[in-house]
Amino acid sequence: MEQPVQTDVCKARTLEELIRLLHELFAGDKVDVAEVQAVMDSYESNPEEWTSYALFDQFRYTRNLVDKGNGKFNLMILCWGEGHGSSIHDHTDSHCFMKILQGNLKETLFAWPGKKGTGEMIKKSERVLKENQCAYINDSIGLHRVENTSHTETAVSLHLYSPPFESCHAFDQRTGHKQKVKMTFYSQFGGRTPYTTVSQENN
């Protein structure tokens, strides 16, 4: 893919500026993956700017909505306690950008299971993403699982999904069987949402 032409111009110095630039990039009908990733890359994590959105839960990772992107994308902060991780999941034909704001996260990439969904899922790769690193995935690349493998440190990540989606599929690593899972937000715009009893999976 060609490098974005305006990379040097589109530097996001603050989270507020990042959000403004993302709104500009998604103003049209087409998504330039390289350009979005370059802007996400350019933002250097500053906890003072995102701590108000970073709500943790003792038992599982949380999804905290930061911006609705005029219906074109959802920008959210995910908070991972020690040892928290997602299921293996897809992204419902959406673009998924992930940037590490704090700590480290392990991403494991899996191939799609066969149509019958029988047998152990095939692991394609794994890597550890560190603070300020940015990653991208969509369904043509594969499925993934994201984990905070540390038992002493929390992790925080910034995620952009375009178009937004309300459900995805979670996969059983041993069998390849999938189930549809409804997505929920632990908080929206810094305020705790009242009902999050529905099962959630995604990252």
PDB file of C-alpha atoms in Angstrom:
ATOM      1  CA  MET A   1       0.000   0.000   0.000  1.00  0.00           C
ATOM      2  CA  GLU A   2       1.244   3.490  -0.845  1.00  0.00           C
ATOM      3  CA  GLN A   3       2.412   5.703   1.968  1.00  0.00           C
ATOM      4  CA  PRO A   4      -0.023   8.513   2.845  1.00  0.00           C
ATOM      5  CA  VAL A   5       0.882  11.803   1.186  1.00  0.00           C
ATOM      6  CA  GLN A   6       0.086  14.053   4.165  1.00  0.00           C
ATOM      7  CA  THR A   7       1.708  12.025   6.955  1.00  0.00           C
ATOM      8  CA  ASP A   8       3.919  14.931   8.083  1.00  0.00           C
ATOM      9  CA  VAL A   9       0.994  17.344   8.124  1.00  0.00           C
ATOM     10  CA  CYS A  10      -1.361  15.118  10.103  1.00  0.00           C
ATOM     11  CA  LYS A  11       0.480  14.881  13.411  1.00  0.00           C
ATOM     12  CA  ALA A  12      -1.826  14.409  16.363  1.00  0.00           C
ATOM     13  CA  ARG A  13      -0.175  16.117  19.316  1.00  0.00           C
ATOM     14  CA  THR A  14      -3.092  15.569  21.687  1.00  0.00           C
ATOM     15  CA  LEU A  15      -5.997  13.131  21.976  1.00  0.00           C
ATOM     16  CA  GLU A  16      -8.376  15.962  21.119  1.00  0.00           C
ATOM     17  CA  GLU A  17      -6.365  16.697  17.973  1.00  0.00           C
ATOM     18  CA  LEU A  18      -6.324  12.993  17.079  1.00  0.00           C
ATOM     19  CA  ILE A  19     -10.111  12.869  17.279  1.00  0.00           C
ATOM     20  CA  ARG A  20     -10.409  15.974  15.092  1.00  0.00           C
ATOM     21  CA  LEU A  21      -8.054  14.525  12.461  1.00  0.00           C
ATOM     22  CA  LEU A  22      -9.921  11.207  12.476  1.00  0.00           C
ATOM     23  CA  HIS A  23     -13.198  13.027  11.823  1.00  0.00           C
ATOM     24  CA  GLU A  24     -11.541  14.683   8.810  1.00  0.00           C
ATOM     25  CA  LEU A  25     -10.182  11.383   7.485  1.00  0.00           C
ATOM     26  CA  PHE A  26     -13.590   9.717   7.767  1.00  0.00           C
ATOM     27  CA  ALA A  27     -15.528  12.618   6.250  1.00  0.00           C
ATOM     28  CA  GLY A  28     -15.690  10.900   2.858  1.00  0.00           C
ATOM     29  CA  ASP A  29     -16.989   7.494   1.787  1.00  0.00           C
ATOM     30  CA  LYS A  30     -13.640   5.678   1.557  1.00  0.00           C
ATOM     31  CA  VAL A  31     -11.224   4.715   4.316  1.00  0.00           C
ATOM     32  CA  ASP A  32      -7.498   5.117   3.632  1.00  0.00           C
ATOM     33  CA  VAL A  33      -6.069   2.524   6.010  1.00  0.00           C
ATOM     34  CA  ALA A  34      -2.495   3.789   5.710  1.00  0.00           C
ATOM     35  CA  GLU A  35      -3.528   7.359   6.458  1.00  0.00           C
ATOM     36  CA  VAL A  36      -5.608   6.422   9.499  1.00  0.00           C
ATOM     37  CA  GLN A  37      -2.794   4.273  10.840  1.00  0.00           C
ATOM     38  CA  ALA A  38      -0.271   7.086  10.294  1.00  0.00           C
ATOM     39  CA  VAL A  39      -2.403   9.501  12.313  1.00  0.00           C
ATOM     40  CA  MET A  40      -2.931   6.916  15.084  1.00  0.00           C
ATOM     41  CA  ASP A  41       0.829   6.290  15.059  1.00  0.00           C
ATOM     42  CA  SER A  42       1.601   9.987  15.379  1.00  0.00           C
ATOM     43  CA  TYR A  43      -0.203  10.369  18.701  1.00  0.00           C
ATOM     44  CA  GLU A  44       2.098   9.846  21.685  1.00  0.00           C
ATOM     45  CA  SER A  45       0.248   8.542  24.704  1.00  0.00           C
ATOM     46  CA  ASN A  46      -0.389  11.112  27.416  1.00  0.00           C
ATOM     47  CA  PRO A  47      -2.274   9.650  30.409  1.00  0.00           C
ATOM     48  CA  GLU A  48      -3.485  13.098  31.447  1.00  0.00           C
ATOM     49  CA  GLU A  49      -5.580  13.176  28.261  1.00  0.00           C
ATOM     50  CA  TRP A  50      -7.174   9.720  28.482  1.00  0.00           C
ATOM     51  CA  THR A  51      -7.298   8.708  32.157  1.00  0.00           C
ATOM     52  CA  SER A  52     -10.852  10.058  32.524  1.00  0.00           C
ATOM     53  CA  TYR A  53     -12.008   7.458  29.962  1.00  0.00           C
ATOM     54  CA  ALA A  54      -9.983   4.563  31.400  1.00  0.00           C
ATOM     55  CA  LEU A  55     -12.390   2.704  33.668  1.00  0.00           C
ATOM     56  CA  PHE A  56     -11.186  -0.715  34.877  1.00  0.00           C
ATOM     57  CA  ASP A  57     -13.100  -3.742  36.119  1.00  0.00           C
ATOM     58  CA  GLN A  58     -11.655  -6.275  38.543  1.00  0.00           C
ATOM     59  CA  PHE A  59     -12.755  -9.331  36.578  1.00  0.00           C
ATOM     60  CA  ARG A  60     -12.514  -8.542  32.858  1.00  0.00           C
ATOM     61  CA  TYR A  61     -11.255  -6.037  30.352  1.00  0.00           C
ATOM     62  CA  THR A  62     -13.533  -3.065  29.637  1.00  0.00           C
ATOM     63  CA  ARG A  63     -14.614  -1.184  26.515  1.00  0.00           C
ATOM     64  CA  ASN A  64     -14.977   2.565  27.113  1.00  0.00           C
ATOM     65  CA  LEU A  65     -16.446   4.713  24.328  1.00  0.00           C
ATOM     66  CA  VAL A  66     -14.585   7.957  23.637  1.00  0.00           C
ATOM     67  CA  ASP A  67     -16.106   9.199  20.361  1.00  0.00           C
ATOM     68  CA  LYS A  68     -18.862   8.019  17.993  1.00  0.00           C
ATOM     69  CA  GLY A  69     -17.212   9.442  14.863  1.00  0.00           C
ATOM     70  CA  ASN A  70     -20.447  10.785  13.329  1.00  0.00           C
ATOM     71  CA  GLY A  71     -21.563   7.199  12.783  1.00  0.00           C
ATOM     72  CA  LYS A  72     -18.500   6.432  10.626  1.00  0.00           C
ATOM     73  CA  PHE A  73     -16.339   4.932  13.404  1.00  0.00           C
ATOM     74  CA  ASN A  74     -16.197   4.204  17.112  1.00  0.00           C
ATOM     75  CA  LEU A  75     -13.132   5.274  19.073  1.00  0.00           C
ATOM     76  CA  MET A  76     -12.740   3.583  22.425  1.00  0.00           C
ATOM     77  CA  ILE A  77     -10.279   2.901  25.194  1.00  0.00           C
ATOM     78  CA  LEU A  78      -9.912  -0.675  26.400  1.00  0.00           C
ATOM     79  CA  CYS A  79      -8.601  -1.311  29.902  1.00  0.00           C
ATOM     80  CA  TRP A  80      -6.911  -4.602  30.670  1.00  0.00           C
ATOM     81  CA  GLY A  81      -6.324  -5.697  34.238  1.00  0.00           C
ATOM     82  CA  GLU A  82      -3.543  -8.122  35.097  1.00  0.00           C
ATOM     83  CA  GLY A  83      -4.091 -11.352  33.138  1.00  0.00           C
ATOM     84  CA  HIS A  84      -7.179 -10.115  31.280  1.00  0.00           C
ATOM     85  CA  GLY A  85      -7.709 -11.129  27.653  1.00  0.00           C
ATOM     86  CA  SER A  86     -10.268 -11.323  24.868  1.00  0.00           C
ATOM     87  CA  SER A  87     -11.626 -14.390  23.172  1.00  0.00           C
ATOM     88  CA  ILE A  88     -10.517 -15.254  19.649  1.00  0.00           C
ATOM     89  CA  HIS A  89     -12.813 -13.049  17.582  1.00  0.00           C
ATOM     90  CA  ASP A  90     -13.609 -11.506  14.216  1.00  0.00           C
ATOM     91  CA  HIS A  91     -14.367  -7.874  13.397  1.00  0.00           C
ATOM     92  CA  THR A  92     -17.641  -8.144  11.447  1.00  0.00           C
ATOM     93  CA  ASP A  93     -16.140  -6.862   8.174  1.00  0.00           C
ATOM     94  CA  SER A  94     -14.859  -3.700   9.866  1.00  0.00           C
ATOM     95  CA  HIS A  95     -11.440  -2.072   9.977  1.00  0.00           C
ATOM     96  CA  CYS A  96      -9.785  -2.393  13.387  1.00  0.00           C
ATOM     97  CA  PHE A  97      -6.926  -0.130  14.494  1.00  0.00           C
ATOM     98  CA  MET A  98      -5.333  -0.678  17.897  1.00  0.00           C
ATOM     99  CA  LYS A  99      -2.767   1.556  19.628  1.00  0.00           C
ATOM    100  CA  ILE A 100      -1.125   0.772  22.961  1.00  0.00           C
ATOM    101  CA  LEU A 101      -1.417   3.666  25.417  1.00  0.00           C
ATOM    102  CA  GLN A 102       0.083   1.939  28.448  1.00  0.00           C
ATOM    103  CA  GLY A 103       1.752  -1.403  29.150  1.00  0.00           C
ATOM    104  CA  ASN A 104       2.130  -4.320  26.730  1.00  0.00           C
ATOM    105  CA  LEU A 105      -0.453  -6.473  24.951  1.00  0.00           C
ATOM    106  CA  LYS A 106       0.090  -9.817  23.260  1.00  0.00           C
ATOM    107  CA  GLU A 107      -1.728 -10.283  19.954  1.00  0.00           C
ATOM    108  CA  THR A 108      -2.189 -13.823  18.625  1.00  0.00           C
ATOM    109  CA  LEU A 109      -3.383 -14.150  15.032  1.00  0.00           C
ATOM    110  CA  PHE A 110      -5.415 -17.192  13.946  1.00  0.00           C
ATOM    111  CA  ALA A 111      -6.553 -18.507  10.582  1.00  0.00           C
ATOM    112  CA  TRP A 112     -10.293 -18.816   9.982  1.00  0.00           C
ATOM    113  CA  PRO A 113     -11.546 -22.314  10.873  1.00  0.00           C
ATOM    114  CA  GLY A 114     -13.014 -24.605   8.227  1.00  0.00           C
ATOM    115  CA  LYS A 115     -16.701 -24.295   7.386  1.00  0.00           C
ATOM    116  CA  LYS A 116     -17.648 -27.119   9.729  1.00  0.00           C
ATOM    117  CA  GLY A 117     -15.631 -25.571  12.538  1.00  0.00           C
ATOM    118  CA  THR A 118     -14.095 -28.819  13.716  1.00  0.00           C
ATOM    119  CA  GLY A 119     -10.637 -29.171  15.169  1.00  0.00           C
ATOM    120  CA  GLU A 120      -7.963 -27.029  16.760  1.00  0.00           C
ATOM    121  CA  MET A 121      -7.665 -23.537  15.295  1.00  0.00           C
ATOM    122  CA  ILE A 122      -4.411 -22.758  13.495  1.00  0.00           C
ATOM    123  CA  LYS A 123      -2.206 -20.081  15.029  1.00  0.00           C
ATOM    124  CA  LYS A 124      -0.590 -17.886  12.357  1.00  0.00           C
ATOM    125  CA  SER A 125       1.585 -15.588  14.469  1.00  0.00           C
ATOM    126  CA  GLU A 126       1.965 -13.817  17.763  1.00  0.00           C
ATOM    127  CA  ARG A 127       3.649 -10.624  18.867  1.00  0.00           C
ATOM    128  CA  VAL A 128       3.876  -8.291  21.829  1.00  0.00           C
ATOM    129  CA  LEU A 129       2.776  -4.718  21.194  1.00  0.00           C
ATOM    130  CA  LYS A 130       4.414  -2.085  23.371  1.00  0.00           C
ATOM    131  CA  GLU A 131       3.449   1.445  24.385  1.00  0.00           C
ATOM    132  CA  ASN A 132       2.684   3.724  21.411  1.00  0.00           C
ATOM    133  CA  GLN A 133       2.820   0.859  18.890  1.00  0.00           C
ATOM    134  CA  CYS A 134      -0.106   0.635  16.489  1.00  0.00           C
ATOM    135  CA  ALA A 135      -1.601  -2.449  14.810  1.00  0.00           C
ATOM    136  CA  TYR A 136      -4.282  -3.110  12.201  1.00  0.00           C
ATOM    137  CA  ILE A 137      -6.508  -6.084  11.430  1.00  0.00           C
ATOM    138  CA  ASN A 138      -9.562  -6.912   9.362  1.00  0.00           C
ATOM    139  CA  ASP A 139     -11.360 -10.171   8.607  1.00  0.00           C
ATOM    140  CA  SER A 140      -9.318 -10.849   5.456  1.00  0.00           C
ATOM    141  CA  ILE A 141      -6.161 -10.907   7.607  1.00  0.00           C
ATOM    142  CA  GLY A 142      -7.653 -13.348  10.086  1.00  0.00           C
ATOM    143  CA  LEU A 143      -8.955 -13.601  13.633  1.00  0.00           C
ATOM    144  CA  HIS A 144      -7.119 -12.544  16.747  1.00  0.00           C
ATOM    145  CA  ARG A 145      -6.947 -12.684  20.511  1.00  0.00           C
ATOM    146  CA  VAL A 146      -5.487  -9.881  22.609  1.00  0.00           C
ATOM    147  CA  GLU A 147      -4.140 -10.441  26.121  1.00  0.00           C
ATOM    148  CA  ASN A 148      -2.423  -8.622  28.929  1.00  0.00           C
ATOM    149  CA  THR A 149      -0.108 -11.418  30.015  1.00  0.00           C
ATOM    150  CA  SER A 150       1.411  -9.431  32.887  1.00  0.00           C
ATOM    151  CA  HIS A 151       0.460 -10.413  36.433  1.00  0.00           C
ATOM    152  CA  THR A 152       1.713  -7.126  37.897  1.00  0.00           C
ATOM    153  CA  GLU A 153       0.928  -4.386  35.335  1.00  0.00           C
ATOM    154  CA  THR A 154      -2.307  -3.169  33.775  1.00  0.00           C
ATOM    155  CA  ALA A 155      -2.561  -2.162  30.107  1.00  0.00           C
ATOM    156  CA  VAL A 156      -4.599   0.421  28.199  1.00  0.00           C
ATOM    157  CA  SER A 157      -5.236   0.522  24.441  1.00  0.00           C
ATOM    158  CA  LEU A 158      -6.992   2.856  22.010  1.00  0.00           C
ATOM    159  CA  HIS A 159      -9.170   1.183  19.362  1.00  0.00           C
ATOM    160  CA  LEU A 160     -10.908   2.475  16.269  1.00  0.00           C
ATOM    161  CA  TYR A 161     -13.546   0.407  14.464  1.00  0.00           C
ATOM    162  CA  SER A 162     -14.993   1.457  11.124  1.00  0.00           C
ATOM    163  CA  PRO A 163     -17.810   0.998  10.476  1.00  0.00           C
ATOM    164  CA  PRO A 164     -18.984   0.579  14.087  1.00  0.00           C
ATOM    165  CA  PHE A 165     -20.530  -2.780  14.963  1.00  0.00           C
ATOM    166  CA  GLU A 166     -22.703  -4.096  17.780  1.00  0.00           C
ATOM    167  CA  SER A 167     -21.844  -7.795  17.635  1.00  0.00           C
ATOM    168  CA  CYS A 168     -19.052 -10.100  16.547  1.00  0.00           C
ATOM    169  CA  HIS A 169     -18.221 -13.819  16.631  1.00  0.00           C
ATOM    170  CA  ALA A 170     -16.155 -15.442  19.352  1.00  0.00           C
ATOM    171  CA  PHE A 171     -14.364 -18.696  18.494  1.00  0.00           C
ATOM    172  CA  ASP A 172     -13.457 -21.749  20.558  1.00  0.00           C
ATOM    173  CA  GLN A 173      -9.745 -22.429  20.010  1.00  0.00           C
ATOM    174  CA  ARG A 174     -10.104 -26.191  20.493  1.00  0.00           C
ATOM    175  CA  THR A 175     -13.020 -26.758  18.113  1.00  0.00           C
ATOM    176  CA  GLY A 176     -13.304 -23.682  15.871  1.00  0.00           C
ATOM    177  CA  HIS A 177     -16.967 -23.378  16.777  1.00  0.00           C
ATOM    178  CA  LYS A 178     -18.237 -19.803  16.818  1.00  0.00           C
ATOM    179  CA  GLN A 179     -20.953 -17.946  18.663  1.00  0.00           C
ATOM    180  CA  LYS A 180     -22.408 -14.493  18.104  1.00  0.00           C
ATOM    181  CA  VAL A 181     -21.642 -12.083  20.930  1.00  0.00           C
ATOM    182  CA  LYS A 182     -23.282  -8.716  21.606  1.00  0.00           C
ATOM    183  CA  MET A 183     -20.919  -5.823  22.261  1.00  0.00           C
ATOM    184  CA  THR A 184     -21.412  -3.552  25.254  1.00  0.00           C
ATOM    185  CA  PHE A 185     -19.719  -0.427  26.598  1.00  0.00           C
ATOM    186  CA  TYR A 186     -18.502  -0.334  30.179  1.00  0.00           C
ATOM    187  CA  SER A 187     -18.617   3.464  29.974  1.00  0.00           C
ATOM    188  CA  GLN A 188     -19.437   6.173  27.448  1.00  0.00           C
ATOM    189  CA  PHE A 189     -17.631   9.542  27.327  1.00  0.00           C
ATOM    190  CA  GLY A 190     -16.187   8.946  30.795  1.00  0.00           C
ATOM    191  CA  GLY A 191     -19.481   8.013  32.467  1.00  0.00           C
ATOM    192  CA  ARG A 192     -20.269   4.483  33.629  1.00  0.00           C
ATOM    193  CA  THR A 193     -23.080   2.836  31.650  1.00  0.00           C
ATOM    194  CA  PRO A 194     -25.843   1.429  33.855  1.00  0.00           C
ATOM    195  CA  TYR A 195     -26.273  -2.010  32.280  1.00  0.00           C
ATOM    196  CA  THR A 196     -23.334  -4.174  31.232  1.00  0.00           C
ATOM    197  CA  THR A 197     -24.603  -7.606  32.210  1.00  0.00           C
ATOM    198  CA  VAL A 198     -24.675  -8.847  28.603  1.00  0.00           C
ATOM    199  CA  SER A 199     -21.668 -10.945  27.573  1.00  0.00           C
ATOM    200  CA  GLN A 200     -19.124  -8.900  25.642  1.00  0.00           C
ATOM    201  CA  GLU A 201     -16.158  -9.913  23.560  1.00  0.00           C
ATOM    202  CA  ASN A 202     -13.962  -7.873  21.360  1.00  0.00           C
ATOM    203  CA  ASN A 203     -10.964  -5.754  21.338  1.00  0.00           C
TER     204      ASN A 203
END
